[in-house]
């Protein structure tokens, strides 16, 4: 902090000299005498209007140079459950003017991905710079939370040691002093993990690292403001009024998110902080929809990532490198000039390093979420995605209290499938142990090539990549959680919550899918489509290739 204080004091002096030169030359002479420690002012510093303006100009240049050397503030704006359905990513119909202007003033990353498709596991990873499976925080809301070893640091801890004020809030300097969502699967005390909830609590001139948490578009969604008729829906969903209403609520929630981001950006401008602040906006994982959140398809992992850093990131940059949320920690530390301890080995890279070509492969993992036990691993290159299902006997649509309560399309798919109107591999009683997708020809990951002899070499290569990654990163998903957690008690706990919520809705917990869909349609204020429009092609027609 000593160097920080010196820079701050120098800045104050330079600005004071500049203001004096412009307003009162005599006062400036007196101040220079004071600073020089003598009452003898050289002849060449006798005042004329020309010299006064020259001094002012020099002071201004010095102030700009000193400002550029000041520690950079860093703000992470974290959206909860967000895919790249934003105007700046070319998604039509949704209005995101604030995120669009953020992208216009900085960089937009096209291929950014999380390491987990669920909040707590993903946040555990990008806060530590390590895979959640290495840390031991891979199960969603891990019941036995590990203590981080000395070889695993946190971005907040390293920034605090460097003298930064670290806060976790909602981006507003109001009277709500509660810390915002953190949601990490390791042992920590939120009262000491962060210094406060807002950067206004810092010492005068102290640099800050703020994590701004925005709830949207996490479910429960806001009520839709329109129908978004031009918004494309992924082809692995049935095109049905329930799907479109639920999707419209998601897009409306994104518009609420955008307004909140705008408030944060406007505040940085109003407080004169924008020019010396690195702003990083991203989603903690992919969209909260069927086949999105909790799954290793791109819908669950692909996130928007926008970076603005005046003077360092060219406005309107489009970055096509393959990047990970694990890159956020090294990027933040490098921007702040904070060294990484020798014993800490970060997985990611500094996004500001122009000579870095991006990752060749990105790995991801999904483990137990709620009562839904699972273990899935994946590796993605620019062209292919490989997925390993360790429990192929468990159906894709196994019971999840969270999804049953929150995802109307989950119930819709079951009803349409039972009535013979729609089908998908997601509805089958088992799943393949391996999945392979050509992302260029099949960006929605609907045609599984794992059994195709033409792709055998690609399959074996990526299978080997996952097996090597499991060994080298010490993937703790290999450990049976039932050794330390009473899973029967966990299931009973989740069932109690599910039952209570269903009864509050006036529904029997064991209601049929058809009756439950009717309830959802009333909630969403939609009606059944005519028979001709009840379903569509792709996955929603004849049985697709596995």
Coordinates of C-alpha atoms in Angstrom, one line a residue:
X1 CA 0.0 0.0 0.0
X2 CA 3.0 2.3 0.4
X3 CA 3.5 2.7 -3.4
X4 CA -0.2 3.3 -3.8
X5 CA -0.1 6.1 -1.2
X6 CA 2.9 7.7 -2.9
X7 CA 1.1 7.7 -6.2
X8 CA -2.0 9.2 -4.6
X9 CA -0.1 11.9 -2.9
X10 CA 1.8 12.8 -6.1
X11 CA -1.5 13.0 -8.0
X12 CA -2.9 15.4 -5.4
X13 CA 0.1 17.6 -5.6
X14 CA 0.1 17.7 -9.4
X15 CA -3.6 18.5 -9.6
X16 CA -3.2 21.2 -7.0
X17 CA -0.3 22.8 -9.0
X18 CA -2.3 22.6 -12.2
X19 CA -5.4 24.3 -10.7
X20 CA -3.2 27.0 -9.2
X21 CA -1.5 27.7 -12.5
X22 CA -4.8 28.3 -14.1
X23 CA -6.5 30.2 -11.3
X24 CA -3.9 32.2 -9.4
X25 CA -0.2 32.4 -10.6
X26 CA 0.8 34.2 -7.4
X27 CA -0.6 31.4 -5.3
X28 CA 1.2 28.9 -7.6
X29 CA 4.5 30.7 -7.0
X30 CA 4.0 30.5 -3.2
X31 CA 3.2 26.8 -3.4
X32 CA 6.3 26.0 -5.5
X33 CA 8.4 27.9 -3.0
X34 CA 6.9 25.7 -0.3
X35 CA 7.5 22.5 -2.3
X36 CA 11.1 23.5 -3.2
X37 CA 12.0 24.3 0.3
X38 CA 13.4 27.8 -0.6
X39 CA 12.1 31.3 -1.1
X40 CA 14.3 31.7 -4.2
X41 CA 12.3 31.2 -7.3
X42 CA 14.6 30.9 -10.4
X43 CA 14.3 33.8 -12.9
X44 CA 13.0 31.5 -15.6
X45 CA 10.0 30.7 -13.5
X46 CA 8.9 34.3 -13.2
X47 CA 5.3 34.5 -14.2
X48 CA 3.9 35.4 -17.5
X49 CA 0.7 34.2 -19.0
X50 CA 2.6 32.0 -21.4
X51 CA 4.7 30.4 -18.8
X52 CA 1.7 29.8 -16.6
X53 CA -0.1 28.0 -19.3
X54 CA 3.1 25.9 -20.0
X55 CA 3.2 24.9 -16.3
X56 CA -0.5 24.0 -16.5
X57 CA 0.1 21.9 -19.6
X58 CA 3.0 20.1 -18.0
X59 CA 1.1 19.5 -14.8
X60 CA -1.8 18.1 -16.9
X61 CA 0.6 15.7 -18.7
X62 CA 2.2 14.6 -15.4
X63 CA -1.2 14.0 -13.9
X64 CA -2.3 11.8 -16.8
X65 CA 0.9 9.8 -16.5
X66 CA 0.5 9.4 -12.8
X67 CA -3.1 8.4 -13.2
X68 CA -2.1 5.8 -15.7
X69 CA 0.2 4.3 -13.1
X70 CA -2.4 4.2 -10.4
X71 CA -3.6 0.7 -9.4
X72 CA -6.4 -0.5 -11.6
X73 CA -9.8 -1.1 -10.0
X74 CA -11.5 -4.3 -11.1
X75 CA -15.2 -5.0 -11.2
X76 CA -16.7 -8.4 -12.0
X77 CA -20.4 -8.2 -12.9
X78 CA -21.7 -11.7 -12.6
X79 CA -25.0 -12.7 -14.1
X80 CA -26.7 -15.8 -12.6
X81 CA -27.5 -18.5 -15.3
X82 CA -26.9 -16.7 -18.6
X83 CA -26.3 -17.9 -22.1
X84 CA -25.2 -15.6 -25.0
X85 CA -28.8 -14.5 -25.7
X86 CA -27.8 -10.8 -26.0
X87 CA -28.1 -8.2 -28.7
X88 CA -24.3 -7.8 -28.9
X89 CA -24.1 -11.5 -29.6
X90 CA -26.5 -11.1 -32.5
X91 CA -29.5 -12.6 -30.8
X92 CA -32.6 -10.9 -32.2
X93 CA -35.6 -9.4 -30.4
X94 CA -34.1 -9.0 -26.9
X95 CA -33.2 -5.4 -25.9
X96 CA -29.8 -5.2 -24.1
X97 CA -28.6 -1.6 -24.8
X98 CA -26.3 -1.4 -21.8
X99 CA -24.5 -4.7 -22.4
X100 CA -24.3 -3.7 -26.1
X101 CA -22.5 -0.5 -25.2
X102 CA -20.2 -2.3 -22.9
X103 CA -19.3 -4.6 -25.7
X104 CA -18.9 -1.7 -28.1
X105 CA -16.4 -0.1 -25.7
X106 CA -14.4 -3.3 -25.1
X107 CA -14.0 -6.9 -26.1
X108 CA -16.6 -9.5 -26.8
X109 CA -15.5 -13.1 -26.4
X110 CA -17.3 -15.5 -28.7
X111 CA -16.1 -18.8 -27.3
X112 CA -16.2 -18.5 -23.5
X113 CA -17.2 -21.4 -21.3
X114 CA -17.6 -22.3 -17.7
X115 CA -16.1 -25.5 -16.1
X116 CA -19.4 -26.5 -14.6
X117 CA -23.1 -26.0 -15.6
X118 CA -24.3 -25.1 -12.2
X119 CA -23.7 -22.1 -9.9
X120 CA -21.8 -23.4 -6.8
X121 CA -19.4 -25.7 -8.7
X122 CA -18.6 -23.1 -11.4
X123 CA -18.1 -20.3 -8.8
X124 CA -15.8 -22.5 -6.8
X125 CA -13.7 -22.9 -9.9
X126 CA -13.4 -19.3 -11.1
X127 CA -12.8 -18.0 -7.6
X128 CA -9.9 -20.4 -7.0
X129 CA -8.5 -20.6 -10.5
X130 CA -8.8 -24.4 -10.2
X131 CA -11.2 -27.0 -11.5
X132 CA -14.0 -27.7 -9.0
X133 CA -13.2 -31.4 -9.2
X134 CA -9.6 -30.7 -8.1
X135 CA -10.7 -28.6 -5.1
X136 CA -13.3 -31.1 -4.1
X137 CA -16.3 -28.7 -4.6
X138 CA -17.8 -30.5 -7.6
X139 CA -21.1 -31.5 -6.2
X140 CA -23.7 -28.7 -6.3
X141 CA -24.0 -27.3 -2.8
X142 CA -21.3 -29.8 -1.7
X143 CA -22.3 -31.2 1.7
X144 CA -18.8 -31.8 3.1
X145 CA -17.0 -28.7 2.1
X146 CA -13.2 -29.0 1.8
X147 CA -10.7 -26.7 3.4
X148 CA -8.5 -25.1 0.7
X149 CA -4.9 -26.2 0.9
X150 CA -2.0 -23.7 0.7
X151 CA -1.6 -24.6 -3.0
X152 CA -5.0 -23.2 -3.8
X153 CA -5.5 -19.5 -3.4
X154 CA -8.6 -17.4 -4.0
X155 CA -8.6 -14.3 -6.2
X156 CA -10.2 -12.3 -3.4
X157 CA -7.5 -13.4 -0.9
X158 CA -4.6 -12.5 -3.2
X159 CA -6.2 -9.1 -4.1
X160 CA -6.7 -8.3 -0.4
X161 CA -3.1 -9.1 0.4
X162 CA -2.1 -6.7 -2.3
X163 CA -3.9 -3.9 -0.6
X164 CA -7.2 -4.0 -2.5
X165 CA -10.5 -3.4 -0.9
X166 CA -12.6 -6.5 -1.8
X167 CA -16.3 -6.3 -1.8
X168 CA -19.3 -8.4 -2.8
X169 CA -22.5 -6.6 -3.4
X170 CA -25.2 -5.6 -5.9
X171 CA -23.5 -2.6 -7.4
X172 CA -25.5 0.0 -5.5
X173 CA -24.3 2.2 -2.7
X174 CA -27.6 1.9 -0.7
X175 CA -28.5 1.1 2.9
X176 CA -28.6 -2.7 2.2
X177 CA -25.4 -3.8 3.8
X178 CA -25.9 -7.5 3.3
X179 CA -23.3 -9.3 1.3
X180 CA -24.6 -10.6 -2.0
X181 CA -24.5 -14.2 -3.2
X182 CA -21.2 -16.0 -3.1
X183 CA -22.1 -19.7 -3.2
X184 CA -18.7 -21.5 -3.0
X185 CA -18.2 -25.2 -2.3
X186 CA -15.3 -24.8 0.1
X187 CA -14.9 -23.6 3.7
X188 CA -14.9 -19.8 4.1
X189 CA -16.4 -17.1 6.3
X190 CA -18.2 -14.6 4.1
X191 CA -17.6 -11.9 6.8
X192 CA -13.8 -12.1 6.4
X193 CA -13.7 -13.4 2.8
X194 CA -14.8 -9.9 1.7
X195 CA -14.1 -6.5 3.2
X196 CA -17.6 -5.2 2.7
X197 CA -20.5 -5.0 0.3
X198 CA -19.6 -1.8 -1.7
X199 CA -16.5 0.1 -2.7
X200 CA -17.7 3.2 -1.0
X201 CA -16.6 1.5 2.3
X202 CA -12.9 1.6 1.2
X203 CA -10.2 3.9 2.5
X204 CA -9.7 7.1 0.6
X205 CA -7.8 6.4 -2.6
X206 CA -7.7 2.6 -2.0
X207 CA -8.0 0.5 -5.1
X208 CA -10.9 -1.9 -5.1
X209 CA -11.9 -5.3 -6.5
X210 CA -15.7 -5.5 -6.6
X211 CA -17.8 -8.5 -7.4
X212 CA -21.3 -7.4 -8.4
X213 CA -23.9 -10.1 -8.2
X214 CA -27.1 -9.8 -10.4
X215 CA -29.8 -12.4 -9.8
X216 CA -31.3 -12.4 -13.3
X217 CA -31.9 -14.4 -15.3
X218 CA -31.9 -17.1 -12.6
X219 CA -35.3 -18.7 -12.1
X220 CA -37.9 -17.7 -11.0
X221 CA -38.1 -15.5 -14.1
X222 CA -39.8 -12.2 -14.2
X223 CA -43.1 -12.1 -16.1
X224 CA -42.6 -11.5 -19.8
X225 CA -43.0 -8.1 -21.2
X226 CA -43.7 -9.4 -24.7
X227 CA -43.8 -12.6 -26.8
X228 CA -40.5 -12.1 -28.6
X229 CA -41.8 -13.6 -31.9
X230 CA -38.4 -13.2 -33.7
X231 CA -36.4 -14.9 -31.0
X232 CA -35.1 -18.3 -32.2
X233 CA -35.6 -21.2 -29.8
X234 CA -33.1 -24.1 -29.9
X235 CA -34.3 -26.9 -32.1
X236 CA -34.1 -29.6 -29.4
X237 CA -37.2 -28.1 -27.7
X238 CA -40.7 -28.7 -28.9
X239 CA -42.1 -25.5 -30.5
X240 CA -45.1 -25.1 -28.2
X241 CA -46.8 -22.1 -26.5
X242 CA -45.4 -23.3 -23.2
X243 CA -41.8 -23.3 -24.5
X244 CA -42.2 -19.9 -26.1
X245 CA -43.8 -18.4 -23.0
X246 CA -41.1 -19.8 -20.7
X247 CA -38.4 -18.6 -23.2
X248 CA -40.0 -15.1 -23.3
X249 CA -39.9 -14.9 -19.5
X250 CA -36.2 -15.8 -19.8
X251 CA -35.5 -13.0 -22.3
X252 CA -37.5 -10.5 -20.2
X253 CA -35.3 -11.4 -17.2
X254 CA -32.3 -10.7 -19.4
X255 CA -33.7 -7.3 -20.1
X256 CA -34.0 -6.7 -16.3
X257 CA -30.4 -7.8 -16.0
X258 CA -29.3 -5.3 -18.7
X259 CA -30.9 -2.4 -16.8
X260 CA -29.1 -3.4 -13.7
X261 CA -25.8 -3.6 -15.6
X262 CA -26.5 -0.1 -16.9
X263 CA -26.9 1.3 -13.4
X264 CA -23.4 -0.1 -12.5
X265 CA -21.8 1.4 -15.6
X266 CA -23.5 4.7 -15.1
X267 CA -22.3 4.8 -11.5
X268 CA -18.7 4.2 -12.5
X269 CA -19.0 7.1 -14.9
X270 CA -20.6 9.4 -12.4
X271 CA -18.0 8.6 -9.8
X272 CA -15.1 9.2 -12.2
X273 CA -13.9 5.6 -11.9
X274 CA -14.6 4.3 -15.4
X275 CA -11.3 5.2 -17.0
X276 CA -9.2 3.4 -14.4
X277 CA -11.5 0.4 -13.9
X278 CA -11.3 -3.0 -15.6
X279 CA -14.9 -4.2 -16.0
X280 CA -15.5 -7.9 -16.7
X281 CA -19.1 -9.1 -17.3
X282 CA -20.0 -12.8 -17.6
X283 CA -22.5 -15.4 -16.7
X284 CA -21.6 -18.0 -14.0
X285 CA -22.7 -20.8 -16.4
X286 CA -25.2 -21.3 -19.2
X287 CA -28.9 -20.8 -19.6
X288 CA -31.4 -22.1 -17.0
X289 CA -33.3 -24.4 -19.3
X290 CA -33.8 -28.1 -20.1
X291 CA -30.6 -29.4 -21.7
X292 CA -28.8 -26.2 -20.5
X293 CA -28.1 -25.8 -16.8
X294 CA -26.7 -28.9 -15.2
X295 CA -25.7 -30.4 -18.6
X296 CA -22.4 -30.3 -20.4
X297 CA -23.8 -29.3 -23.8
X298 CA -22.9 -25.8 -24.9
X299 CA -26.3 -24.6 -23.6
X300 CA -25.1 -25.3 -20.1
X301 CA -21.5 -24.1 -20.5
X302 CA -21.4 -21.3 -23.1
X303 CA -21.5 -17.9 -21.5
X304 CA -21.2 -14.3 -22.6
X305 CA -17.9 -12.6 -21.6
X306 CA -17.4 -8.8 -22.1
X307 CA -14.3 -7.0 -21.0
X308 CA -13.8 -3.2 -20.9
X309 CA -10.5 -1.6 -20.0
X310 CA -10.0 1.9 -21.3
X311 CA -6.6 2.4 -23.0
X312 CA -5.9 -1.4 -22.9
X313 CA -8.7 -3.0 -24.7
X314 CA -9.6 -1.6 -28.1
X315 CA -13.3 -0.7 -28.5
X316 CA -15.4 -3.1 -30.5
X317 CA -12.9 -6.0 -30.3
X318 CA -14.3 -9.4 -31.2
X319 CA -12.1 -12.2 -29.6
X320 CA -12.5 -15.6 -31.1
X321 CA -10.1 -17.5 -28.9
X322 CA -11.3 -20.5 -26.9
X323 CA -11.4 -19.1 -23.3
X324 CA -12.6 -20.3 -19.9
X325 CA -13.9 -18.6 -16.8
X326 CA -10.7 -20.0 -15.2
X327 CA -8.9 -17.2 -17.1
X328 CA -10.6 -14.5 -15.1
X329 CA -8.4 -15.0 -12.0
X330 CA -5.1 -14.7 -13.8
X331 CA -6.4 -11.8 -15.9
X332 CA -7.5 -9.9 -12.8
X333 CA -4.3 -10.5 -10.9
X334 CA -2.2 -9.4 -13.9
X335 CA -4.2 -6.3 -14.4
X336 CA -3.7 -5.4 -10.7
X337 CA 0.0 -6.2 -10.8
X338 CA -0.5 -8.9 -8.2
X339 CA 2.0 -11.8 -8.2
X340 CA 0.9 -15.4 -8.0
X341 CA 2.7 -17.3 -5.1
X342 CA 5.1 -20.0 -6.3
X343 CA 3.1 -22.8 -4.7
X344 CA -0.1 -21.7 -6.5
X345 CA -0.6 -23.1 -10.0
X346 CA -3.4 -21.5 -11.9
X347 CA -5.1 -23.4 -14.8
X348 CA -6.1 -20.3 -16.8
X349 CA -4.2 -17.6 -18.7
X350 CA -4.2 -13.8 -18.8
X351 CA -6.8 -12.7 -21.4
X352 CA -4.8 -9.5 -22.0
X353 CA -1.8 -11.5 -23.3
X354 CA -2.1 -10.9 -27.0
X355 CA 0.5 -13.6 -27.8
X356 CA -1.6 -16.3 -26.2
X357 CA -3.7 -18.2 -28.8
X358 CA -6.3 -19.5 -26.3
X359 CA -7.0 -23.0 -25.1
X360 CA -6.8 -25.9 -27.4
X361 CA -9.1 -27.9 -25.1
X362 CA -11.7 -27.0 -22.5
X363 CA -12.8 -29.5 -19.9
X364 CA -16.0 -29.5 -17.8
X365 CA -17.7 -31.6 -15.2
X366 CA -21.1 -32.2 -13.8
X367 CA -21.7 -34.1 -10.6
X368 CA -24.6 -34.4 -8.2
X369 CA -27.1 -31.6 -8.4
X370 CA -29.7 -31.7 -5.7
X371 CA -30.9 -35.3 -5.3
X372 CA -29.9 -36.1 -8.9
X373 CA -26.8 -38.1 -8.6
X374 CA -24.6 -38.1 -11.7
X375 CA -21.0 -37.9 -13.0
X376 CA -20.4 -36.5 -16.5
X377 CA -17.1 -35.2 -18.0
X378 CA -16.5 -33.5 -21.2
X379 CA -13.7 -32.0 -23.4
X380 CA -14.3 -29.4 -26.1
X381 CA -12.1 -28.2 -28.9
X382 CA -13.1 -25.6 -31.5
X383 CA -14.5 -28.4 -33.7
X384 CA -15.7 -31.3 -31.5
X385 CA -17.3 -32.1 -28.1
X386 CA -16.8 -35.4 -26.3
X387 CA -19.0 -36.3 -23.3
X388 CA -18.5 -39.3 -21.0
X389 CA -21.5 -40.5 -19.0
X390 CA -20.3 -42.5 -16.1
X391 CA -23.8 -43.6 -15.1
X392 CA -25.5 -44.5 -18.5
X393 CA -28.1 -46.5 -16.7
X394 CA -29.6 -43.3 -15.2
X395 CA -32.0 -41.5 -17.6
X396 CA -31.4 -38.0 -18.7
X397 CA -34.8 -37.1 -17.3
X398 CA -34.2 -38.5 -13.8
X399 CA -36.2 -36.8 -11.1
X400 CA -34.9 -33.4 -10.0
X401 CA -37.1 -31.5 -7.6
X402 CA -35.6 -28.2 -8.7
X403 CA -36.3 -28.9 -12.4
X404 CA -39.7 -30.4 -11.7
X405 CA -40.7 -27.2 -9.8
X406 CA -39.1 -24.7 -12.1
X407 CA -38.9 -26.0 -15.7
X408 CA -42.3 -26.2 -17.4
X409 CA -40.7 -27.5 -20.6
X410 CA -39.5 -30.5 -18.6
X411 CA -43.1 -31.5 -18.0
X412 CA -44.1 -30.5 -21.6
X413 CA -41.5 -32.9 -23.1
X414 CA -42.8 -35.8 -21.0
X415 CA -46.4 -35.2 -22.0
X416 CA -45.7 -34.8 -25.7
X417 CA -43.5 -37.9 -25.7
X418 CA -46.1 -39.9 -23.9
X419 CA -48.8 -38.8 -26.3
X420 CA -46.5 -39.7 -29.3
X421 CA -46.3 -36.1 -30.5
X422 CA -42.6 -35.6 -29.9
X423 CA -39.4 -37.6 -29.3
X424 CA -35.8 -37.1 -28.3
X425 CA -32.9 -39.1 -27.0
X426 CA -33.4 -37.1 -23.8
X427 CA -36.6 -39.2 -23.2
X428 CA -35.0 -42.6 -23.4
X429 CA -34.6 -44.8 -20.3
X430 CA -30.8 -45.0 -20.6
X431 CA -28.2 -42.9 -22.2
X432 CA -25.0 -43.8 -24.1
X433 CA -21.8 -44.0 -22.2
X434 CA -20.1 -41.7 -24.7
X435 CA -21.3 -38.8 -26.9
X436 CA -19.4 -37.1 -29.7
X437 CA -20.5 -34.1 -31.7
X438 CA -19.2 -32.3 -34.7
X439 CA -19.7 -28.7 -33.6
X440 CA -19.2 -27.3 -37.1
X441 CA -21.9 -29.4 -38.8
X442 CA -24.0 -29.8 -35.6
X443 CA -23.7 -26.8 -33.3
X444 CA -26.7 -27.8 -31.3
X445 CA -25.2 -31.2 -30.5
X446 CA -28.1 -33.3 -31.7
X447 CA -26.4 -36.0 -33.7
X448 CA -24.2 -38.3 -31.6
X449 CA -21.3 -39.7 -33.7
X450 CA -19.8 -41.9 -31.0
X451 CA -20.9 -45.1 -32.7
X452 CA -20.0 -43.9 -36.2
X453 CA -16.9 -45.8 -37.5
X454 CA -15.8 -42.7 -39.5
X455 CA -15.2 -40.8 -36.2
X456 CA -13.5 -43.6 -34.3
X457 CA -10.1 -42.0 -34.3
X458 CA -11.6 -38.7 -33.0
X459 CA -13.6 -40.5 -30.4
X460 CA -10.5 -42.4 -29.0
X461 CA -8.4 -39.3 -29.0
X462 CA -10.9 -37.2 -27.0
X463 CA -11.6 -40.2 -24.7
X464 CA -7.9 -40.2 -23.9
X465 CA -7.9 -36.5 -23.3
X466 CA -10.6 -36.9 -20.6
X467 CA -8.9 -39.9 -19.0
X468 CA -5.6 -38.0 -18.9
X469 CA -7.3 -34.9 -17.5
X470 CA -9.0 -37.0 -14.7
X471 CA -5.6 -38.3 -13.6
X472 CA -3.6 -35.1 -13.9
X473 CA -6.1 -32.8 -12.2
X474 CA -6.9 -35.3 -9.4
X475 CA -10.6 -35.4 -10.3
X476 CA -12.3 -36.2 -6.9
X477 CA -15.5 -37.2 -8.7
X478 CA -14.1 -40.7 -8.6
X479 CA -14.8 -40.8 -4.8
X480 CA -18.2 -42.2 -3.9
X481 CA -20.0 -39.4 -2.1
X482 CA -22.1 -41.8 -0.1
X483 CA -19.0 -42.6 2.0
X484 CA -19.3 -39.2 3.6
X485 CA -22.9 -38.1 2.9
X486 CA -26.2 -39.8 3.8
X487 CA -27.7 -39.6 0.3
X488 CA -31.0 -41.2 1.5
X489 CA -31.4 -38.3 4.0
X490 CA -30.6 -35.8 1.3
X491 CA -33.2 -37.3 -1.0
X492 CA -35.8 -37.2 1.8
X493 CA -34.9 -33.5 2.5
X494 CA -35.4 -32.6 -1.2
X495 CA -38.7 -34.6 -1.4
X496 CA -40.0 -32.7 1.6
X497 CA -39.2 -29.4 0.0
X498 CA -40.7 -30.5 -3.3
X499 CA -43.9 -31.8 -1.5
X500 CA -44.3 -28.5 0.4
X501 CA -43.9 -26.4 -2.7
X502 CA -46.4 -28.5 -4.7
X503 CA -49.0 -28.3 -2.0
X504 CA -48.5 -24.6 -1.8
X505 CA -49.5 -24.5 -5.5
X506 CA -52.6 -26.5 -4.7
X507 CA -51.2 -29.6 -6.3
X508 CA -50.7 -33.2 -5.2
X509 CA -46.9 -34.0 -5.2
X510 CA -47.8 -37.1 -7.3
X511 CA -49.9 -35.3 -9.8
X512 CA -49.7 -36.6 -13.3
X513 CA -47.6 -34.9 -16.0
X514 CA -50.8 -34.0 -17.9
X515 CA -52.4 -32.4 -14.9
X516 CA -49.2 -30.6 -14.1
X517 CA -48.8 -29.3 -17.7
X518 CA -52.3 -27.9 -17.5
X519 CA -51.3 -26.0 -14.3
X520 CA -48.2 -24.7 -16.1
X521 CA -50.3 -23.5 -19.0
X522 CA -52.6 -21.6 -16.6
X523 CA -49.6 -20.1 -14.9
X524 CA -48.0 -19.0 -18.2
X525 CA -51.4 -17.8 -19.6
X526 CA -51.2 -20.0 -22.7
X527 CA -53.4 -22.5 -24.4
X528 CA -52.9 -25.6 -26.5
X529 CA -51.7 -25.1 -30.0
X530 CA -53.6 -26.5 -33.0
X531 CA -52.6 -30.0 -34.0
X532 CA -50.5 -28.9 -37.0
X533 CA -48.3 -26.6 -34.9
X534 CA -47.9 -28.9 -31.9
X535 CA -44.4 -30.0 -32.7
X536 CA -41.7 -29.4 -35.3
X537 CA -38.8 -31.2 -37.0
X538 CA -35.3 -31.9 -36.0
X539 CA -35.3 -33.6 -32.6
X540 CA -39.0 -33.0 -32.4
X541 CA -40.0 -35.4 -35.2
X542 CA -38.9 -38.9 -36.1
X543 CA -36.3 -40.4 -33.8
X544 CA -33.0 -38.6 -34.4
X545 CA -29.6 -40.3 -34.7
X546 CA -28.0 -41.2 -31.4

